[in-house]
Tab-separated table of C-alpha atoms in Angstrom:
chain	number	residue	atom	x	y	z
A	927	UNK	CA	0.000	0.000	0.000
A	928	UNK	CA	0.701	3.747	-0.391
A	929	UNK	CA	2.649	4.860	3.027
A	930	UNK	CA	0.783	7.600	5.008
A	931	UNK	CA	1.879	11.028	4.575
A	932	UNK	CA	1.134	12.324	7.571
A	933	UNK	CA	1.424	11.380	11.041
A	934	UNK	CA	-0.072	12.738	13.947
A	935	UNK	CA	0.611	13.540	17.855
A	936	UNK	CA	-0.523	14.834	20.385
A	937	UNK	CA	0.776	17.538	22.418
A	938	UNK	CA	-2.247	17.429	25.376
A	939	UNK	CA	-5.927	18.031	26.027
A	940	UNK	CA	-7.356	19.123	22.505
A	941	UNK	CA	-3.590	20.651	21.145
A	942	UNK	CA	-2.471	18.350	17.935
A	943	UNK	CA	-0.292	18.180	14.894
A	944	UNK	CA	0.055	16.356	11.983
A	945	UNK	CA	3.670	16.122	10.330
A	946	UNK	CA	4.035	15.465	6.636
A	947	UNK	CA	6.029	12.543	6.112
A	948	UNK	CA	6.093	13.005	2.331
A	949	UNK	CA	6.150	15.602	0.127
A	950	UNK	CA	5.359	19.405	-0.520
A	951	UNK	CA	1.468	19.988	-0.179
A	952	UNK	CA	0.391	23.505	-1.471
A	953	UNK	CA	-3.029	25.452	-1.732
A	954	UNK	CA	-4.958	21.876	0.520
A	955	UNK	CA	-7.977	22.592	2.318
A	956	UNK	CA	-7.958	21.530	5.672
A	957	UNK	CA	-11.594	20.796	7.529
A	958	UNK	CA	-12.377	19.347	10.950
A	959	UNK	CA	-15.591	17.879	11.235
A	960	UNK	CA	-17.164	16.509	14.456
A	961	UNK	CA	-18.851	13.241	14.563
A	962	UNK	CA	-22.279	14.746	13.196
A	963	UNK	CA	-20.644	16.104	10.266
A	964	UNK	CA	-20.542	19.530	11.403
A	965	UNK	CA	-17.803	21.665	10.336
A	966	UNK	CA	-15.821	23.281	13.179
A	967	UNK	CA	-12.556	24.263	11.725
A	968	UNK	CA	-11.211	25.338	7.807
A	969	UNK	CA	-8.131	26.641	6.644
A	970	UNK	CA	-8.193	26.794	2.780
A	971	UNK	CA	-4.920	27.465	0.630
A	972	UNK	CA	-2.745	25.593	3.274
A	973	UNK	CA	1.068	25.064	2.271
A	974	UNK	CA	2.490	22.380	4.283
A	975	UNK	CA	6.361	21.607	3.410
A	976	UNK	CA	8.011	18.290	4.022
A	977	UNK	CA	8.989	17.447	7.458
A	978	UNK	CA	6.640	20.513	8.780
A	979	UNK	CA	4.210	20.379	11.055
A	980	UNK	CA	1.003	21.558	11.160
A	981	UNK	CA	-0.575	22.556	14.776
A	982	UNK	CA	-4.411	22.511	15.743
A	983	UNK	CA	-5.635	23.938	19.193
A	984	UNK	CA	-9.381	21.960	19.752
A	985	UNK	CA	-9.168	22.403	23.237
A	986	UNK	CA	-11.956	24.419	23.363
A	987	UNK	CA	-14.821	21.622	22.213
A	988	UNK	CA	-16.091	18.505	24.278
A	989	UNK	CA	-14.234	15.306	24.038
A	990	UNK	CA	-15.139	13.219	21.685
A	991	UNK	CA	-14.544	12.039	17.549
A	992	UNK	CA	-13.541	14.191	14.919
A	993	UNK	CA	-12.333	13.975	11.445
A	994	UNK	CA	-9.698	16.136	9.735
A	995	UNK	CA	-9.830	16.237	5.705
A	996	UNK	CA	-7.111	17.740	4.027
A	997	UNK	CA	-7.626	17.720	0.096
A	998	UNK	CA	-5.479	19.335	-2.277
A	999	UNK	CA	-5.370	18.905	-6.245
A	1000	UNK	CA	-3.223	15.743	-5.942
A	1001	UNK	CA	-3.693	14.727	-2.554
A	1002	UNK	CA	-6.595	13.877	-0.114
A	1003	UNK	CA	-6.789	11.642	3.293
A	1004	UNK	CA	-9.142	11.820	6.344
A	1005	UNK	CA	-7.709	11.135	10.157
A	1006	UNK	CA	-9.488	10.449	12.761
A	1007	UNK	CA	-8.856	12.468	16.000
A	1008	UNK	CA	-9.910	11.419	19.692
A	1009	UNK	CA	-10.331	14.160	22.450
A	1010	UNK	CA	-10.100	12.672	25.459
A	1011	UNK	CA	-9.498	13.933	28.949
């Protein structure tokens, strides 16, 4: 299979990255959705280098499962994300 390009961690409650294990992204869309589908974060025209990372801050909503999508015009994955106390 195709390797994932990005990895995640997690930094604590609600605070996350995701690194880019492959390369160059440039003008991606980034959305977080929460488990209902609702949108709660977008970036759009994202550059994200090789080797960078890219930080979130969700610290402000309730724990539970969200989705990231970042989609650019050659590249698009989904990761789930867990906030948890």
């Amino acid at each position: 299979g195709t390797p994932s390009r990005f990895s995640g961690g997690s930094e604590n409650r609600g605070r996350f990255f995701l690194s880019n294990n492959h390369s160059d992204i440039s003008g991606a869309t980034i959305l977080i959705c929460s488990s209902d589908g609702s949108l709660i974060h977008e970036e759009i025209q994202v550059d994200i280098k090789k080797n960078e990372r890219k930080y979130f801050d969700l610290s402000s909503y309730a724990r539970g499962v969200y989705v990231i999508h970042i989609m650019s015009n050659n590249y698009s994955t989904q990761k789930k994300i867990i906030l948890s106390d």
